[in-house]
PDB file of C-alpha atoms in Angstrom:
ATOM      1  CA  UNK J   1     -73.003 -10.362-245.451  1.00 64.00           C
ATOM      2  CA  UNK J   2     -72.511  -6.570-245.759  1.00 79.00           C
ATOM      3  CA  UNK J   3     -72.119  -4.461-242.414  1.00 88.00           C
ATOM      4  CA  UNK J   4     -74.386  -1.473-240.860  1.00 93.00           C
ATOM      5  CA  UNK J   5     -73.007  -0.149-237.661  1.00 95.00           C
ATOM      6  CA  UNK J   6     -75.372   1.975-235.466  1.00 97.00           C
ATOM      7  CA  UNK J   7     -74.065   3.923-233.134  1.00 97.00           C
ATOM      8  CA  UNK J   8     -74.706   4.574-230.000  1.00 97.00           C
ATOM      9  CA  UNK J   9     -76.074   1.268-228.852  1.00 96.00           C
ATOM     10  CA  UNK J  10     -77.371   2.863-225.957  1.00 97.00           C
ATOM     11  CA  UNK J  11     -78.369   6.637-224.725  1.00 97.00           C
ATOM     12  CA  UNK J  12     -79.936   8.468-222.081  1.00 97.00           C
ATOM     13  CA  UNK J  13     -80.758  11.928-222.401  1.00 96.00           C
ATOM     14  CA  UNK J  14     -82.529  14.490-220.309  1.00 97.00           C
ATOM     15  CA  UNK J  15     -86.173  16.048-221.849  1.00 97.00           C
ATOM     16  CA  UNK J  16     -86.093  18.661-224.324  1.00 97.00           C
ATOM     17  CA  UNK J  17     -82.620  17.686-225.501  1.00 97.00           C
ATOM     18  CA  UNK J  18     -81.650  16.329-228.802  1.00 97.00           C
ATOM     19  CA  UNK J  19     -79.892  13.326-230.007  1.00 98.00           C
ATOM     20  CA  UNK J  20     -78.633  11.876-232.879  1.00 97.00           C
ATOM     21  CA  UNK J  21     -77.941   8.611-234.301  1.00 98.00           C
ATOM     22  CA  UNK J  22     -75.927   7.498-236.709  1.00 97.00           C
ATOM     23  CA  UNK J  23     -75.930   4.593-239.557  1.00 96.00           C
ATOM     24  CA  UNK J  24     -73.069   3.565-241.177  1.00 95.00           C
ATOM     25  CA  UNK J  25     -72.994   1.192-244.396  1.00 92.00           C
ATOM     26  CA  UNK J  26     -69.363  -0.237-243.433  1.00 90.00           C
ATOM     27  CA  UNK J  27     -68.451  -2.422-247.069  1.00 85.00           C
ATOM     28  CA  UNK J  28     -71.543  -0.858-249.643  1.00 85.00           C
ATOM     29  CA  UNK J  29     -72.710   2.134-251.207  1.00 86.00           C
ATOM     30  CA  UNK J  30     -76.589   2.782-249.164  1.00 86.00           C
ATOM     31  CA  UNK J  31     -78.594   4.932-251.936  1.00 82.00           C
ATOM     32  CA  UNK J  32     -81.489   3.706-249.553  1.00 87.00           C
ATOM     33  CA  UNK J  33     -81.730   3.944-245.796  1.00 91.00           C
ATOM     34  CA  UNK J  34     -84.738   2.858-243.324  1.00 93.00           C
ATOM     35  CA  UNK J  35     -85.397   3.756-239.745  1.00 96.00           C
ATOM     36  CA  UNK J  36     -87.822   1.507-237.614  1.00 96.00           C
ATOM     37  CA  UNK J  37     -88.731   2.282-234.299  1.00 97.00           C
ATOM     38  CA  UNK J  38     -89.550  -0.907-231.734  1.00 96.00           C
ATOM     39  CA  UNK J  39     -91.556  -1.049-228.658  1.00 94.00           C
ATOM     40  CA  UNK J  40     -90.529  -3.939-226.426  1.00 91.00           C
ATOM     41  CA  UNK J  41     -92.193  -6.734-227.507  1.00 89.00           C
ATOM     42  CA  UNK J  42     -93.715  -5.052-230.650  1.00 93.00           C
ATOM     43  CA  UNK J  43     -92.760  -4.970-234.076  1.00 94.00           C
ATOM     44  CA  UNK J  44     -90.394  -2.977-236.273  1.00 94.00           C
ATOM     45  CA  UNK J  45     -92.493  -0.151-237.010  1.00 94.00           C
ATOM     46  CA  UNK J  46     -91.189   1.753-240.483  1.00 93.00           C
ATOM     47  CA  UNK J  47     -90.675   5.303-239.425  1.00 96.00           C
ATOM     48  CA  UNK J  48     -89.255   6.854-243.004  1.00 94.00           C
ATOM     49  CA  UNK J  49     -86.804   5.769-245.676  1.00 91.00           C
ATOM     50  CA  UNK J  50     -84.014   7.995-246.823  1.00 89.00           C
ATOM     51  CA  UNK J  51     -82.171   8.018-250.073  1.00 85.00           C
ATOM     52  CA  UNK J  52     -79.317   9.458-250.570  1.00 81.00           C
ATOM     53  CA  UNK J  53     -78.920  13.285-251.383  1.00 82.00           C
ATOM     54  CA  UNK J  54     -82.649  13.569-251.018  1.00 84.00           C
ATOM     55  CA  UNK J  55     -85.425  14.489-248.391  1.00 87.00           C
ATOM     56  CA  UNK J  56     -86.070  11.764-246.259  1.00 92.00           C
ATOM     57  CA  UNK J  57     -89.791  10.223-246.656  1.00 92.00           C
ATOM     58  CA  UNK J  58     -92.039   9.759-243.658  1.00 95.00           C
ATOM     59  CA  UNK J  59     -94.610   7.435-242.659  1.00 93.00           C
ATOM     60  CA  UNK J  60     -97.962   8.422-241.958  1.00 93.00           C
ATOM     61  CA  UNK J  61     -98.216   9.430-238.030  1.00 94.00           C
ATOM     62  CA  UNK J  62     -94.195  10.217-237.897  1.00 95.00           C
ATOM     63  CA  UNK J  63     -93.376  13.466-237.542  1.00 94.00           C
ATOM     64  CA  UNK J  64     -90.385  14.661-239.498  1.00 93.00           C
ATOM     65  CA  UNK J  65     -89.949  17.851-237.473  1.00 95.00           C
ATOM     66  CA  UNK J  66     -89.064  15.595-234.749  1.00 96.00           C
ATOM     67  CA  UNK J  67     -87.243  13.093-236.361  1.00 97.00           C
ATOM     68  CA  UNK J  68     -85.079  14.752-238.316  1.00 96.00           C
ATOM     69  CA  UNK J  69     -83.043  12.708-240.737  1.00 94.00           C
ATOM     70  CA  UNK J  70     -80.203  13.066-242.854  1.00 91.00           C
ATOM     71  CA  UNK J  71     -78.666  10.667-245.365  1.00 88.00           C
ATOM     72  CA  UNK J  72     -76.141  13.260-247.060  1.00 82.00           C
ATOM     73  CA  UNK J  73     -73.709  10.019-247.820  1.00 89.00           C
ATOM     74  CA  UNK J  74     -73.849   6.983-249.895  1.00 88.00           C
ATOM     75  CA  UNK J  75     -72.456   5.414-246.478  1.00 91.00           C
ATOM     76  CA  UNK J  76     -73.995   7.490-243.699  1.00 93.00           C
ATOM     77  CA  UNK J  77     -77.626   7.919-242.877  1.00 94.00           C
ATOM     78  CA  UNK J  78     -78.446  10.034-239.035  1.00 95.00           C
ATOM     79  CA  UNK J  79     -81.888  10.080-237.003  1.00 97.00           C
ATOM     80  CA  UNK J  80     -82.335  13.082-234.738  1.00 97.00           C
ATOM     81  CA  UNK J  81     -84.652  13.394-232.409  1.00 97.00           C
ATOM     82  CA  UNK J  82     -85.285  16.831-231.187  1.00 97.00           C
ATOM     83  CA  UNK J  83     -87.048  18.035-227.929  1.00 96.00           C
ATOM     84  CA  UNK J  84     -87.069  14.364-226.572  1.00 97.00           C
ATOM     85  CA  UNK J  85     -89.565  13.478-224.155  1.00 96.00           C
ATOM     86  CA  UNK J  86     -90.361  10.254-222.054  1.00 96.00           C
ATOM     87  CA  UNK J  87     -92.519   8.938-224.987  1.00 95.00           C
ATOM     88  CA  UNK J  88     -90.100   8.933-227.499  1.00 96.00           C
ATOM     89  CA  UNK J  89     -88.041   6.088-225.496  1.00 97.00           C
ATOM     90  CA  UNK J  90     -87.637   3.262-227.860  1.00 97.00           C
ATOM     91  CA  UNK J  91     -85.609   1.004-229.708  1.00 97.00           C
ATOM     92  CA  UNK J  92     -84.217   2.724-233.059  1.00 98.00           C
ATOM     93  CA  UNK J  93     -82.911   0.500-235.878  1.00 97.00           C
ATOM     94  CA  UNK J  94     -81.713   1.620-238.842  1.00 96.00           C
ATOM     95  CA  UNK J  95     -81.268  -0.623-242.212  1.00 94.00           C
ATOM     96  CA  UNK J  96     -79.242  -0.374-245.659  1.00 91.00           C
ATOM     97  CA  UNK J  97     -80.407  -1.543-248.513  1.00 84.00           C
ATOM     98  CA  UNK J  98     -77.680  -1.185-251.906  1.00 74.00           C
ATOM     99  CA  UNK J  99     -80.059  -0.723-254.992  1.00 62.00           C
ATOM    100  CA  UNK J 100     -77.763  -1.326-257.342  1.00 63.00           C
ATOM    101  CA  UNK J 101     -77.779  -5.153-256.482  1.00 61.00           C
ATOM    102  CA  UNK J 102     -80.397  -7.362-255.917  1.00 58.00           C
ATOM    103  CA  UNK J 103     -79.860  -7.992-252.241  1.00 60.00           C
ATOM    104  CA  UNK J 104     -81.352  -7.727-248.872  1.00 76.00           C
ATOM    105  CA  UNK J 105     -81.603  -4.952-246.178  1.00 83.00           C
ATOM    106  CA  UNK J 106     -78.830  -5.174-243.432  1.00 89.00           C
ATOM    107  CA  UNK J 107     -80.036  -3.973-240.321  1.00 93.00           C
ATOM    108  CA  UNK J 108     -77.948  -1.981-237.558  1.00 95.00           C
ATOM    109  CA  UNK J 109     -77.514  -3.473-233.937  1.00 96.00           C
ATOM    110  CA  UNK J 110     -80.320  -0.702-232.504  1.00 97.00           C
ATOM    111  CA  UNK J 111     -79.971   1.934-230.218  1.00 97.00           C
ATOM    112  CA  UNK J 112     -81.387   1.847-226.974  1.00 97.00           C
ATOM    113  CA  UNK J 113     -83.078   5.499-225.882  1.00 97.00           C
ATOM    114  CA  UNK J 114     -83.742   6.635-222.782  1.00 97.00           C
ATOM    115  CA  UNK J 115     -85.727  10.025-222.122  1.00 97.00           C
ATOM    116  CA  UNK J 116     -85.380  10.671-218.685  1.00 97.00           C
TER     117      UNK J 116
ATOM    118  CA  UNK Z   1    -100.592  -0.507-247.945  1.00 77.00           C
ATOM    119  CA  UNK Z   2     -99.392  -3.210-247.686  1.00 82.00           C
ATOM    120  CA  UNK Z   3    -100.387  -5.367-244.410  1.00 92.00           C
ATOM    121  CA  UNK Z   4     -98.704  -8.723-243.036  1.00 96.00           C
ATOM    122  CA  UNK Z   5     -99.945 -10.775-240.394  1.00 97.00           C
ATOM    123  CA  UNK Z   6     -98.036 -13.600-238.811  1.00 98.00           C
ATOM    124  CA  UNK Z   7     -98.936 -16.346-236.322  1.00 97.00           C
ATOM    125  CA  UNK Z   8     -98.669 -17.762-234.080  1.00 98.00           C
ATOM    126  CA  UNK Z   9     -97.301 -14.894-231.396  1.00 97.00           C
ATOM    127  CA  UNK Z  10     -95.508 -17.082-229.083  1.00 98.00           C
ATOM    128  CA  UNK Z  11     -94.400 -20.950-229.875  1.00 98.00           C
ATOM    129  CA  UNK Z  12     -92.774 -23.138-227.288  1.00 98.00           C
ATOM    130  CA  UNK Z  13     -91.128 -26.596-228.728  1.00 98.00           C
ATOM    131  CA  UNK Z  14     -89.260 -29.463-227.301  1.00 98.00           C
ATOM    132  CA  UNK Z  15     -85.125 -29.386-228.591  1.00 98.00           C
ATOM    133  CA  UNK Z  16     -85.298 -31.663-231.486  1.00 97.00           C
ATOM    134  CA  UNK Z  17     -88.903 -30.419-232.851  1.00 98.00           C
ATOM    135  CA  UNK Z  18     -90.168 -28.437-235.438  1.00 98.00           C
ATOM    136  CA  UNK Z  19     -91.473 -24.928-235.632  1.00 98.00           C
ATOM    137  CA  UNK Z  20     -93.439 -23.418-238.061  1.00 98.00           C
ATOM    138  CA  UNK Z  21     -94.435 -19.815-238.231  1.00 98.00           C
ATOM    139  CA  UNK Z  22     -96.695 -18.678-240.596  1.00 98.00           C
ATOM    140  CA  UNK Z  23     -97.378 -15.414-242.310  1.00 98.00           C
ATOM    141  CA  UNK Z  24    -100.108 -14.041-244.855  1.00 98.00           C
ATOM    142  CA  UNK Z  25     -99.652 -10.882-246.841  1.00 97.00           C
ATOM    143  CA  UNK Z  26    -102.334  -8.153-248.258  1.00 95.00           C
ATOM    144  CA  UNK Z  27    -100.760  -6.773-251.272  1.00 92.00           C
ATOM    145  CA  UNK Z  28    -100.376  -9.202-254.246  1.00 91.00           C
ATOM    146  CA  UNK Z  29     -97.487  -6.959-255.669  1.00 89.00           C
ATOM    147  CA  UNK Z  30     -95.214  -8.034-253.328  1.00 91.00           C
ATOM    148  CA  UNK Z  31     -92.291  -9.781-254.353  1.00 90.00           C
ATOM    149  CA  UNK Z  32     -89.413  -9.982-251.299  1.00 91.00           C
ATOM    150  CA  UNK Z  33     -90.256 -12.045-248.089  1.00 94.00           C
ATOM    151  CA  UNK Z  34     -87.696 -12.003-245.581  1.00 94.00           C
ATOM    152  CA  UNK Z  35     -86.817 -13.765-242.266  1.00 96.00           C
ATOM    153  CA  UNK Z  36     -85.211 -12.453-239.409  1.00 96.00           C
ATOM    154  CA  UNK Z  37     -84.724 -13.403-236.430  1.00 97.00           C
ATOM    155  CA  UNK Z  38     -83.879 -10.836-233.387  1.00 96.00           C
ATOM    156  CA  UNK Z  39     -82.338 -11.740-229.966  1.00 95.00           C
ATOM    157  CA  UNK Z  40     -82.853  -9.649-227.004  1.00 92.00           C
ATOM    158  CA  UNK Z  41     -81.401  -6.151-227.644  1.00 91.00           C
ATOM    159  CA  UNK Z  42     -79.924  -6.530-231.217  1.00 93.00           C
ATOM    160  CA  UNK Z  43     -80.998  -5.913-234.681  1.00 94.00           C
ATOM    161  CA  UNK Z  44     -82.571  -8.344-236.501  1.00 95.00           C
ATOM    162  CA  UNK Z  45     -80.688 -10.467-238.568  1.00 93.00           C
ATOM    163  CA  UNK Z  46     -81.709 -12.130-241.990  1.00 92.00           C
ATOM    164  CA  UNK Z  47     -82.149 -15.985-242.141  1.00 95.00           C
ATOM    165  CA  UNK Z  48     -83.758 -17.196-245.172  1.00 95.00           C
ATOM    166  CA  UNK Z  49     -85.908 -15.179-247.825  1.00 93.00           C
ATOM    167  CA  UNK Z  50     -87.861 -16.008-250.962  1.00 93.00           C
ATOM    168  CA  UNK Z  51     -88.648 -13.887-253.542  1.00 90.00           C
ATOM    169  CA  UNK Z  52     -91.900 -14.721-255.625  1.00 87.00           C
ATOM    170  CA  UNK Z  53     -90.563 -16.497-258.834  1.00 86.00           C
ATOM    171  CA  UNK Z  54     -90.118 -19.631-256.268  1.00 86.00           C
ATOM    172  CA  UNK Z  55     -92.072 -21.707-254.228  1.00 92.00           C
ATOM    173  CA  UNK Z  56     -89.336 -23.165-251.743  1.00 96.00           C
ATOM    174  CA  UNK Z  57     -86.442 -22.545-250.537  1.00 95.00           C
ATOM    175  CA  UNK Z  58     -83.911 -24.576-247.681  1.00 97.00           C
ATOM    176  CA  UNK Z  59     -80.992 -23.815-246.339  1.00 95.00           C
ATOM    177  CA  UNK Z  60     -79.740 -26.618-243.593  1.00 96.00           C
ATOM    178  CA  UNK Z  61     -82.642 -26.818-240.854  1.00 97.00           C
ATOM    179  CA  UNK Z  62     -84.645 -23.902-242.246  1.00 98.00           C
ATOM    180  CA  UNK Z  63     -87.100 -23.868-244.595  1.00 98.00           C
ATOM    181  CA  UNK Z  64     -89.059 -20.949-246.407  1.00 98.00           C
ATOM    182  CA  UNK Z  65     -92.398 -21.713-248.489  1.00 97.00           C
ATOM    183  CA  UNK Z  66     -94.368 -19.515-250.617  1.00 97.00           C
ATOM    184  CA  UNK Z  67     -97.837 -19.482-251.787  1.00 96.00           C
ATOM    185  CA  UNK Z  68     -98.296 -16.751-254.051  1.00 94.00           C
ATOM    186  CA  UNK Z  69    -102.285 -17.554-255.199  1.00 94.00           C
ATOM    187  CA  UNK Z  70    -103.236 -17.697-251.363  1.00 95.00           C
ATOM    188  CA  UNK Z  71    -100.524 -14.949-250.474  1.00 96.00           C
ATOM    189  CA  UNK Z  72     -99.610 -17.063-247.343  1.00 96.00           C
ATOM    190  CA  UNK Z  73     -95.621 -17.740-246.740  1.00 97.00           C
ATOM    191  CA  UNK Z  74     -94.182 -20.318-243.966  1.00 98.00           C
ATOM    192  CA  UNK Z  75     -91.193 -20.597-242.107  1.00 98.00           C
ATOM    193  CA  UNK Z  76     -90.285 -24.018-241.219  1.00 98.00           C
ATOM    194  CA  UNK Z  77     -87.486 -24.972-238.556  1.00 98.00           C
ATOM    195  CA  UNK Z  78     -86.211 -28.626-238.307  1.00 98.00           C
ATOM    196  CA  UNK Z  79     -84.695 -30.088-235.674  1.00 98.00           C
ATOM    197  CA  UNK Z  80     -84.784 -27.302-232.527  1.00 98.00           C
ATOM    198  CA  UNK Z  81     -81.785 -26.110-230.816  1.00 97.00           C
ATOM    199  CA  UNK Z  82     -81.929 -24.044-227.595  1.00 96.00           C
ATOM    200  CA  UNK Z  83     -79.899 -21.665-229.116  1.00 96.00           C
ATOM    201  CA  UNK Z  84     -82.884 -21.112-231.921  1.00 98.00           C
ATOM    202  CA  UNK Z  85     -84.745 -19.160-229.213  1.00 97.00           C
ATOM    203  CA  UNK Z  86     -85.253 -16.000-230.379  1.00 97.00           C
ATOM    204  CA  UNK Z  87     -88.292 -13.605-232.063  1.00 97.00           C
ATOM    205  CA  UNK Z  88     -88.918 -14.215-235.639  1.00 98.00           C
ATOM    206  CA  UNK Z  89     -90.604 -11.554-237.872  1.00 97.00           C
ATOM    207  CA  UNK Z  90     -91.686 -12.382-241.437  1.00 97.00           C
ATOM    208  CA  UNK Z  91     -91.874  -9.322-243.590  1.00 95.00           C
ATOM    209  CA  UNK Z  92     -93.058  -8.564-247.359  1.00 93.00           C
ATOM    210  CA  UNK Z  93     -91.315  -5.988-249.994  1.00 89.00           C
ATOM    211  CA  UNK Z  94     -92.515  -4.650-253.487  1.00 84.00           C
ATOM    212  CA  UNK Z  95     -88.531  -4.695-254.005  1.00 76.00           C
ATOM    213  CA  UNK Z  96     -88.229  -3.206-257.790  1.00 69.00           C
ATOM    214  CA  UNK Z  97     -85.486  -0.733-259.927  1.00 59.00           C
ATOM    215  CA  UNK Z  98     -88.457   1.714-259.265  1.00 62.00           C
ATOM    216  CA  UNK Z  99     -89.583   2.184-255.543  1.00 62.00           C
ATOM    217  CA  UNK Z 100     -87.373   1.373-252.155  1.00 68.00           C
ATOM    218  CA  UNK Z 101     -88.837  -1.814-251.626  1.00 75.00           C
ATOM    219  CA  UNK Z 102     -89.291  -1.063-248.075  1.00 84.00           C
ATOM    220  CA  UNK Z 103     -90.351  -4.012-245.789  1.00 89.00           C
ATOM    221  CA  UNK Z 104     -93.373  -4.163-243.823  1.00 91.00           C
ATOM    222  CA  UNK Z 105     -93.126  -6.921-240.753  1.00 94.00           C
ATOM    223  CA  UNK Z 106     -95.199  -9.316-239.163  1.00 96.00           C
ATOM    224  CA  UNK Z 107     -96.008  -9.095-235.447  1.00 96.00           C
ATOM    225  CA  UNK Z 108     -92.904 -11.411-234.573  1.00 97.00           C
ATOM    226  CA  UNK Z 109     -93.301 -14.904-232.905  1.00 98.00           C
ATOM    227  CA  UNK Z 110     -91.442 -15.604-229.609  1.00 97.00           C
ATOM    228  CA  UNK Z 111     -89.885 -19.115-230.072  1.00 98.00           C
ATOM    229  CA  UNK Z 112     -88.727 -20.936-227.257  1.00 98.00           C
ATOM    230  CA  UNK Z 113     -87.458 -24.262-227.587  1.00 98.00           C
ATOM    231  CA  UNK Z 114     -86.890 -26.488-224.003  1.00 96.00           C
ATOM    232  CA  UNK Z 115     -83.643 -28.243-223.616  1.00 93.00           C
TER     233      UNK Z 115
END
């Protein structure tokens, strides 16, 4: 199957700093990108979906001044988080969906983030 | 929205059983249902899915049913391995030319299967 490489797989950051993660569609063109955020042992929780060369849409309860995100590539999708506090340590996954094709979504390996 | 539940949360086997994981869906216009499974600390990665024009699908020891009047879809594994214990999530899509055909997921199942 087709490849989506998240990177970092892991990050610690001090509070009020930003950080930003990227999603890569390695062998396909991603017109759509989503971004799920996971609680240990909880479930993929949609936070928006991103298509290419447009605004990102958010979920209700996710705030998009916070999570900023960019999908300014048919291969290339990036979550921000700004001003990061304890709460927002989670488990971010982003996947790639090709709408040209009937397919599935390929899902990234995660990143791991740690507010300290 | 759309709204999926999925039971049961955790399901412990002997190597050799079956599992089966079920899942029930709110919104009749959904026509995608995926399975992943997720190990500790990775993505989750697809296993079987069904879209709604079928009723079954198998691939080797897994199994994927669909019930589209009751809105109810199964996941059936055959024949454990240790190395099948993992999370499972189900999840439904409205996947079409003309919306994203995001997925919405089950709670996830904890599967462990005893050597």
């Amino acid at each position: 199957g087709a490849v989506v490489s998240q990177h970092p797989s892991r990050v610690i950051c001090k509070s009020g700093t930003s950080v930003k993660i990227e999603c890569r569609s390695l062998d396909f063109q991603a017109t759509t990108m989503f971004w799920y955020r996971q609680f240990p042992k909880q479930s993929l929780m949609l936070m928006a979906t991103s298509n290419e060369g447009s605004k990102a849409t958010y979920e209700q309860g996710v705030e998009k001044d916070k999570f900023l995100i960019n999908h300014a590539s048919l291969t290339l999708s990036t979550l921000t988080v700004t001003s990061a506090h304890p709460e927002d340590s989670s488990f971010y996954i982003c996947s790639a969906r090709d709408m040209g094709t009937i397919t599935e979504a390929f899902f990234g390996q995660g990143t791991r983030l740690t507010v300290v | 929205g759309e709204n999926v539940e999925q039971h049961p949360s955790t399901l412990s086997v002997q190597e050799g059983d079956s599992a089966v994981i079920k899942c029930t869906y709110s919104d009749s216009a959904s026509n995608y249902f995926p399975w992943y499974k997720q190990e500790l600390g990775k993505g989750p990665q697809l296993i079987i899915d069904i879209r709604s024009n079928v009723g079954e699908k198998k691939d080797q020891r897994i199994a994927v049913t669909l019930n589209k009047t009751a809105k109810h879809f199964s996941l059936h594994i055959t024949e454990t391995q240790p190395e099948d214990s993992a999370v499972y999530f189900c999840a439904a899509s409205n996947y079409g030319s003309s919306n994203t055909g995001k997925l919405i997921f089950g709670q996830g199942t904890t599967l462990q299967v005893k050597p």
